[in-house]
Short mmCIF file of C-alpha atoms in Angstrom, two decimals:
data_model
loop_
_atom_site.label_atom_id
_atom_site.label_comp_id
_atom_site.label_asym_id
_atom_site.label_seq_id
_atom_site.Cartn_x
_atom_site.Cartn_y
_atom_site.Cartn_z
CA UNK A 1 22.95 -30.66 -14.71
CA UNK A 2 19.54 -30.52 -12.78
CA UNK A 3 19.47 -28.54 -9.54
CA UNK A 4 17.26 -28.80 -6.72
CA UNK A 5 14.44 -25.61 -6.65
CA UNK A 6 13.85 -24.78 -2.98
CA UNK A 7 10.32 -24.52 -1.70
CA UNK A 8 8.41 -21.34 -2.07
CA UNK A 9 6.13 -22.34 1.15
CA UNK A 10 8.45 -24.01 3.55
CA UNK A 11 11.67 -23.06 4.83
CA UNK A 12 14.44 -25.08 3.66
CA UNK A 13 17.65 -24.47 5.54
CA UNK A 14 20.93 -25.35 4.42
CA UNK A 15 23.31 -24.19 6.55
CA UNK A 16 24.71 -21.79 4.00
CA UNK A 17 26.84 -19.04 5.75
CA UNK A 18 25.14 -15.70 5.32
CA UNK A 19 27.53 -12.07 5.43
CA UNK A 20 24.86 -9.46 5.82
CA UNK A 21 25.74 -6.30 4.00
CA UNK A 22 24.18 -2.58 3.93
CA UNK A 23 21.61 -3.77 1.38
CA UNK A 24 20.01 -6.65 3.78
CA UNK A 25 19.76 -4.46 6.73
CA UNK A 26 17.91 -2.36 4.06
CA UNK A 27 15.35 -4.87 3.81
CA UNK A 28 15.31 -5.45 6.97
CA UNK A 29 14.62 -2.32 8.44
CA UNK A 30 11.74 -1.80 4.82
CA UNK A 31 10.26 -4.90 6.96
CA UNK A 32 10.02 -2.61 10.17
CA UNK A 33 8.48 -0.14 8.69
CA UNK A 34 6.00 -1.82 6.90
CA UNK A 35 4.53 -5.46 8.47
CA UNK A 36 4.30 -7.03 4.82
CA UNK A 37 6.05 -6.29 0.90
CA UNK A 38 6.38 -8.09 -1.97
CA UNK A 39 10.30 -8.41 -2.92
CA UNK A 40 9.40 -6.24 -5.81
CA UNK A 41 8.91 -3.56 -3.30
CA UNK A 42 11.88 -4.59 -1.35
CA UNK A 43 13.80 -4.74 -4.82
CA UNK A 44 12.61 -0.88 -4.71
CA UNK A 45 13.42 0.22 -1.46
CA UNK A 46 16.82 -1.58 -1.15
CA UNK A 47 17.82 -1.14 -4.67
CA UNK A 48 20.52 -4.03 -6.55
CA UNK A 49 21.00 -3.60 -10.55
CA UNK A 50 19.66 -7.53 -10.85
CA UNK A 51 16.14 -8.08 -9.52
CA UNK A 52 16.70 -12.08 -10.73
CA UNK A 53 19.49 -12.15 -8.44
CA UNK A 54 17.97 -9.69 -5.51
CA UNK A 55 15.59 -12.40 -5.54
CA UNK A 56 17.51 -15.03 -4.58
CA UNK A 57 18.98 -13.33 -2.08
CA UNK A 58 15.99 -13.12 -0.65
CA UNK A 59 15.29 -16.32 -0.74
CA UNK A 60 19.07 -17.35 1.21
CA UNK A 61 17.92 -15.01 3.76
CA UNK A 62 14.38 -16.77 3.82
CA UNK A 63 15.77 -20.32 3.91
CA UNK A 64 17.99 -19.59 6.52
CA UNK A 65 15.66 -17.65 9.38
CA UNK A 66 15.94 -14.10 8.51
CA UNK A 67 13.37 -13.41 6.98
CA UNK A 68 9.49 -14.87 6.63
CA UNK A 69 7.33 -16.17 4.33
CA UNK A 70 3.49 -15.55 5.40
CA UNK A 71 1.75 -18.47 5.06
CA UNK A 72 -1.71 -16.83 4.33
CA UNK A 73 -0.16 -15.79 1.11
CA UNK A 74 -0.43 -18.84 -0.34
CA UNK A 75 -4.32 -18.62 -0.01
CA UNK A 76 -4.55 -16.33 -2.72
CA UNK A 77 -5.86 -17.12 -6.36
CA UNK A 78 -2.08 -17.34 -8.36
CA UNK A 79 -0.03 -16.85 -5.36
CA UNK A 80 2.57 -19.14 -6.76
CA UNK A 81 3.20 -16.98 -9.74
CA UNK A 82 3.38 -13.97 -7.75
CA UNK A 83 6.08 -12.04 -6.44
CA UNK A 84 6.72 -13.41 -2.64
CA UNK A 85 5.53 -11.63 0.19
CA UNK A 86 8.20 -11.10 3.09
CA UNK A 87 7.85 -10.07 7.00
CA UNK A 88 10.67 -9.54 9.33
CA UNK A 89 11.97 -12.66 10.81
CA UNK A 90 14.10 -13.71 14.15
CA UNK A 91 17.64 -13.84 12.48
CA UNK A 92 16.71 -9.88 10.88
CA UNK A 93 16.04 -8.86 14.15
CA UNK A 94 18.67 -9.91 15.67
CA UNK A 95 20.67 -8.46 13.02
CA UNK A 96 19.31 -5.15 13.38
CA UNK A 97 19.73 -4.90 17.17
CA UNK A 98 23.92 -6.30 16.54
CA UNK A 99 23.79 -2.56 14.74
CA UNK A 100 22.27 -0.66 16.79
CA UNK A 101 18.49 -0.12 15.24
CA UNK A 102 15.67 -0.37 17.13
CA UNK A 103 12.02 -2.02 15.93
CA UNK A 104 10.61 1.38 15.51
CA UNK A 105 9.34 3.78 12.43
CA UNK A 106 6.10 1.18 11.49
CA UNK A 107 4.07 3.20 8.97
CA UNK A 108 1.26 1.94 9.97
CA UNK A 109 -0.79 0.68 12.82
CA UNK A 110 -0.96 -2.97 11.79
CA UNK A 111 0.97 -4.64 15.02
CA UNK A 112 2.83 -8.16 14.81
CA UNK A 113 0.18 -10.54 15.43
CA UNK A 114 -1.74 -12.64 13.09
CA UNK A 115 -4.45 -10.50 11.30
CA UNK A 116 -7.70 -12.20 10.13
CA UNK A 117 -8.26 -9.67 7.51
CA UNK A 118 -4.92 -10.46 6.26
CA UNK A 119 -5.70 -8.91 2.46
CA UNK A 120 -6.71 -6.05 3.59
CA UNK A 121 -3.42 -5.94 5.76
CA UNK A 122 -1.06 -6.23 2.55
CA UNK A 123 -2.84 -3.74 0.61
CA UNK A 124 -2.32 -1.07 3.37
CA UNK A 125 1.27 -1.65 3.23
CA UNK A 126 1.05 -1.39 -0.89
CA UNK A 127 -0.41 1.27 -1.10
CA UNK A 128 1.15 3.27 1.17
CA UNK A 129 4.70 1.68 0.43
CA UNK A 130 3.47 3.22 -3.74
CA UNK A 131 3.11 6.81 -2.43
CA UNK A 132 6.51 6.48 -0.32
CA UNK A 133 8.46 5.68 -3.20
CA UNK A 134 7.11 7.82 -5.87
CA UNK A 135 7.68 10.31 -3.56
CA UNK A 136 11.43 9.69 -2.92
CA UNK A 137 11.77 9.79 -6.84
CA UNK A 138 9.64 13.04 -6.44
CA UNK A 139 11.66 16.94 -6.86
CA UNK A 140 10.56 19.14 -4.08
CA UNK A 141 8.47 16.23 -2.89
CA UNK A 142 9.25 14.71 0.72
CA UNK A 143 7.05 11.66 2.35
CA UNK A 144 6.30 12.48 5.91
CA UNK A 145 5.63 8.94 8.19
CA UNK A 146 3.71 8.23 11.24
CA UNK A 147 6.44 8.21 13.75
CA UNK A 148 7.29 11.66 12.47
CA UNK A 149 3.99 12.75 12.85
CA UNK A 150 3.07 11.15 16.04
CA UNK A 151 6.34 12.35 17.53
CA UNK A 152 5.16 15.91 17.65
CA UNK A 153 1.62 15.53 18.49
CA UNK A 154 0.51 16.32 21.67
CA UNK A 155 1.91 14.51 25.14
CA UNK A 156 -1.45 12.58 26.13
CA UNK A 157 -1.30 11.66 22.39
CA UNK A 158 2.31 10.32 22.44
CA UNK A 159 1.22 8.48 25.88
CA UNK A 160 -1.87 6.68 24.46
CA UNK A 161 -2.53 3.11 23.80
CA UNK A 162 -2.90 3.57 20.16
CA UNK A 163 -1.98 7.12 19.02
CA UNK A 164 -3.66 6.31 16.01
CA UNK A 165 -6.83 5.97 17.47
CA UNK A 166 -9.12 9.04 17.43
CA UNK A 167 -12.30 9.22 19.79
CA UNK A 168 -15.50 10.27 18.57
CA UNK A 169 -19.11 11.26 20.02
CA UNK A 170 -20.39 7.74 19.19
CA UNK A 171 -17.39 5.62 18.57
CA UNK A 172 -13.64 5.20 17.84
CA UNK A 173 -11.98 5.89 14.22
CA UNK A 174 -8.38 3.96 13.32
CA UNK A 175 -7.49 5.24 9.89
CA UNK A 176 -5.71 2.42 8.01
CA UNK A 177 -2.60 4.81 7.58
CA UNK A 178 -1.59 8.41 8.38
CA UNK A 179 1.01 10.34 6.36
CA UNK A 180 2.46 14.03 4.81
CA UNK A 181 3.51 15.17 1.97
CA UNK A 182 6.03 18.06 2.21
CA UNK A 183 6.26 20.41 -0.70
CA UNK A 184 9.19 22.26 -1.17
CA UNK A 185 8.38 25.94 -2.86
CA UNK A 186 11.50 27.73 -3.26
CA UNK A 187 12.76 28.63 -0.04
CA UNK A 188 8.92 27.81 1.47
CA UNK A 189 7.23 24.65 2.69
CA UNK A 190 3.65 23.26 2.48
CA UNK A 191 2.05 20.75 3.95
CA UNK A 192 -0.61 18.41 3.68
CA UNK A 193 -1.91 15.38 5.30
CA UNK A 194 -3.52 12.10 4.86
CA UNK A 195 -5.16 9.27 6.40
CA UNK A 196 -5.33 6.11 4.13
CA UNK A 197 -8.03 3.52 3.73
CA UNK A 198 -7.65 0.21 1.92
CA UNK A 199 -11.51 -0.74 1.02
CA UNK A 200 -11.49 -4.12 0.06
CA UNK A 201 -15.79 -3.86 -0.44
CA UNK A 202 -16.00 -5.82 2.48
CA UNK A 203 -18.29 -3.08 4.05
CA UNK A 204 -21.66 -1.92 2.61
CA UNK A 205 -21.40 1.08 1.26
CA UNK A 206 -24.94 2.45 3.49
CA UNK A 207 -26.85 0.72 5.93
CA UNK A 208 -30.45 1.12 7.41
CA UNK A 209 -29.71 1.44 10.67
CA UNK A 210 -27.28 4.19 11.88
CA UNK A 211 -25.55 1.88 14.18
CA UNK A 212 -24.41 -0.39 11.80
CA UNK A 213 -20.95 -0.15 10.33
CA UNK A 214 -20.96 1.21 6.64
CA UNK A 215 -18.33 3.28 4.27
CA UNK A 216 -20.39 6.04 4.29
CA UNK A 217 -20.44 6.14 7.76
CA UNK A 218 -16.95 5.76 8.26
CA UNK A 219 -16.81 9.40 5.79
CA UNK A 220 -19.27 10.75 8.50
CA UNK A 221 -16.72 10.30 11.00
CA UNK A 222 -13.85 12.07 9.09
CA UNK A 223 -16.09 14.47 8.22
CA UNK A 224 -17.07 14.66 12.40
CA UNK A 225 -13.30 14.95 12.87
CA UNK A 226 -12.34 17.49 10.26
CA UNK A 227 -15.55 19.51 11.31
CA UNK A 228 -14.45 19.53 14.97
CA UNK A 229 -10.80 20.08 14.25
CA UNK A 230 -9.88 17.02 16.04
CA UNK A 231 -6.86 16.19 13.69
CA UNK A 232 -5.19 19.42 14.98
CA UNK A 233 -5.70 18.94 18.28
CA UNK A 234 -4.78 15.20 18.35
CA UNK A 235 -2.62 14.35 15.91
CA UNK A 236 -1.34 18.28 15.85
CA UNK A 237 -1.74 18.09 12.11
CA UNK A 238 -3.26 21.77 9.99
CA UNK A 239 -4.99 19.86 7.92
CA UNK A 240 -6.41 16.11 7.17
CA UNK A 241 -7.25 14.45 3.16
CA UNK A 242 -8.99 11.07 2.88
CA UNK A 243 -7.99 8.70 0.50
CA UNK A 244 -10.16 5.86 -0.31
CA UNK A 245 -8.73 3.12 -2.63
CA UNK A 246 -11.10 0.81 -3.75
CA UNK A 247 -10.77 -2.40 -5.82
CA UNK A 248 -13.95 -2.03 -7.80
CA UNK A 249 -14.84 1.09 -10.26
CA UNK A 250 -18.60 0.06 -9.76
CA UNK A 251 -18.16 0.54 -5.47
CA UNK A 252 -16.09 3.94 -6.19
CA UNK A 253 -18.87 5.27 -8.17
CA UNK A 254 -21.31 4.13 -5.69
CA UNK A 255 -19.54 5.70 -3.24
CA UNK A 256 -19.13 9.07 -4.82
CA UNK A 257 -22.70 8.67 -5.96
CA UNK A 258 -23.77 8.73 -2.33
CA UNK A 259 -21.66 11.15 -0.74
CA UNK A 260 -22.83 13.65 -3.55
CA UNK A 261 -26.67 13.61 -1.97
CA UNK A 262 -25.31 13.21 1.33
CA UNK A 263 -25.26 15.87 4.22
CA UNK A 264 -22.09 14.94 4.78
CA UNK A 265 -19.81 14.88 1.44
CA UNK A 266 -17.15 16.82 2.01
CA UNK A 267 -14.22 18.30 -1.02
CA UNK A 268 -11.47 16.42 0.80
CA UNK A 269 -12.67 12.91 0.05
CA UNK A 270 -10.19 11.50 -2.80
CA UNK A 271 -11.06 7.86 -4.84
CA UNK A 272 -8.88 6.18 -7.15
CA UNK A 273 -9.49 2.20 -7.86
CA UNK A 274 -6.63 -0.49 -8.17
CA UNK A 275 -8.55 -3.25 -9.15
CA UNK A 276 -7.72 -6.78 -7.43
CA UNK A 277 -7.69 -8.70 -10.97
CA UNK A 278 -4.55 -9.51 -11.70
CA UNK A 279 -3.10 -8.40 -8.87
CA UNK A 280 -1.53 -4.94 -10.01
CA UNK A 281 -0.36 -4.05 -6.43
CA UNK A 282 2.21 -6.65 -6.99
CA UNK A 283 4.13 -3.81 -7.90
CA UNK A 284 4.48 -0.45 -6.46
CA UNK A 285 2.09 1.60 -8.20
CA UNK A 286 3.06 5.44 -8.84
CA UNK A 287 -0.02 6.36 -10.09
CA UNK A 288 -0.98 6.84 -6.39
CA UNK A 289 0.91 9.57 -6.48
CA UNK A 290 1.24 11.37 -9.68
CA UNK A 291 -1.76 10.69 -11.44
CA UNK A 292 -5.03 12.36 -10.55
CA UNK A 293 -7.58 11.47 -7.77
CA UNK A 294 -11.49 11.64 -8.24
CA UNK A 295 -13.72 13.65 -6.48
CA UNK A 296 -17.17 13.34 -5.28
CA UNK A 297 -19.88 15.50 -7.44
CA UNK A 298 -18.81 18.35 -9.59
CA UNK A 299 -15.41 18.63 -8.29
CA UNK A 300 -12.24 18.76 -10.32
CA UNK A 301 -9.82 15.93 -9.75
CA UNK A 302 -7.12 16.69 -7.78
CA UNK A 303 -3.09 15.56 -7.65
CA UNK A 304 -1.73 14.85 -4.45
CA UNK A 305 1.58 15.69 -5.48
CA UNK A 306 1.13 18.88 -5.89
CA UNK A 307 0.47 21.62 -3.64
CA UNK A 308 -2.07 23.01 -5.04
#
């Protein structure tokens, strides 16, 4: 007997009753914390033995207002035979607040309006969602987030517009994502941290003119805020790694070719490419993790999960 397939782009509803239980205020509160996932990543964070049928749930609680569908999704090459992309909706929301949670512990700084550089957007979240869970399948490995961090920096920090914004001598810097990695060594702990970006080669690598946005400038300025400590007294942080995922091995190379000759290259610079061709952020990759990451010049790769 044929059965009517729902739409994949527009909401549908039906009036079918929804009971929440534990495992969709899971996803809900995965959708807090990060602005956009796949429901392969939800499927990992929320857990459910059937992914076939974890996918249909998510589509009930699409259809019927809990959850959304970004629409700029669709714009992608093969978006329909993707995995769906989700974002918190009304009805989760309201769910959430019937329970007591609050719309708080973002991982990142993307905020709740529409964002022109929507791409870019969703592979923050990957990415960053990959090293989460591989760490939470990690021994003596524990994934430290933003709102953990930011809630023992400094007061002013705490107070500021954007905590994740850090003031230069020139100009701002917003990494794309801060986190920590806590390392359990018997009965020690060590700790390192990490601001995130998502290059997407939509900057040059150099430019001409010093005033003009580039990659390599962007480097400068961690290397302006590593050199003047600013991370520690900011962010109250001991320490600060960069990690630069590209989506082409040609721009990483480039990259690492440059920073090699220039002034400014610095040993904490990390690269690792996930290349955009057939989409293989469409499921949470561990190899951000626990594989190595490539250095600039003559030095070793190096594993961020492990201490060292």
């Amino acid at each position: 007997m044929a059965t009517n397939r729902r739409c994949r782009t527009r909401r549908m509803r039906t009036g079918k009753a929804i009971a929440l239980t534990p495992r969709d205020l899971e996803i809900f509160r995965s959708l807090i914390h990060y602005r956009y996932l796949r429901s392969t990543y939800l499927h990992a964070f929320a857990g459910g033995a059937s992914p076939t049928r974890f996918k249909e749930r998510l589509g009930d609680l699409f259809h019927e207002g809990f959850l959304e569908r970004p629409g700029q999704q669709w714009q992608f090459a093969h978006a329909r035979y993707r995995p769906a992309l989700y974002e918190i909706g009304d009805g989760a929301r309201r769910a959430l607040h019937a329970h007591g949670v609050t719309e708080t512990g973002a991982r990142t700084f993307l905020r709740g309006t529409v964002h022109r550089q929507f791409a870019h957007s969703v592979m923050i979240c990957e990415c960053l969602a990959s090293i989460e869970l591989a760490a939470r399948q990690s021994i003596g490995l524990r994934f430290i987030s933003w709102p953990e961090i930011v809630a023992r920096a400094p007061a002013m920090t705490r107070a500021a517009p954007i905590p994740f914004r850090i003031e230069l001598s020139s100009r701002a810097l917003i990494p794309d994502a801060i986190f920590g990695l806590e390392y359990a060594q018997g009965d020690k702990r060590v700790y390192r941290f990490f601001a995130l970006e998502a290059d997407r080669a939509t900057m040059p690598v150099s430019r001409s003119s010093t005033g003009q946005t580039s990659y390599l400038g962007k480097l400068a300025d961690y290397s302006e805020i590593t050199r003047r400590e600013l991370h520690k007294s900011w962010w109250r942080i001991p320490n600060l790694i960069v990690l630069t995922v590209t989506t082409s091995e040609p721009r990483m190379h480039e990259i690492r070719r440059r920073l090699t000759t220039n002034a400014d290259g610095n040993s904490a610079f990390l690269f690792k490419t996930v290349a955009e061709e057939g989409c293989p952020l469409k499921d949470p990759v561990q190899s951000l993790l626990c594989e190595p990451w490539t250095r600039a010049g003559d030095l070793p790769p190096l594993r961020i999960d492990e201490s060292g």
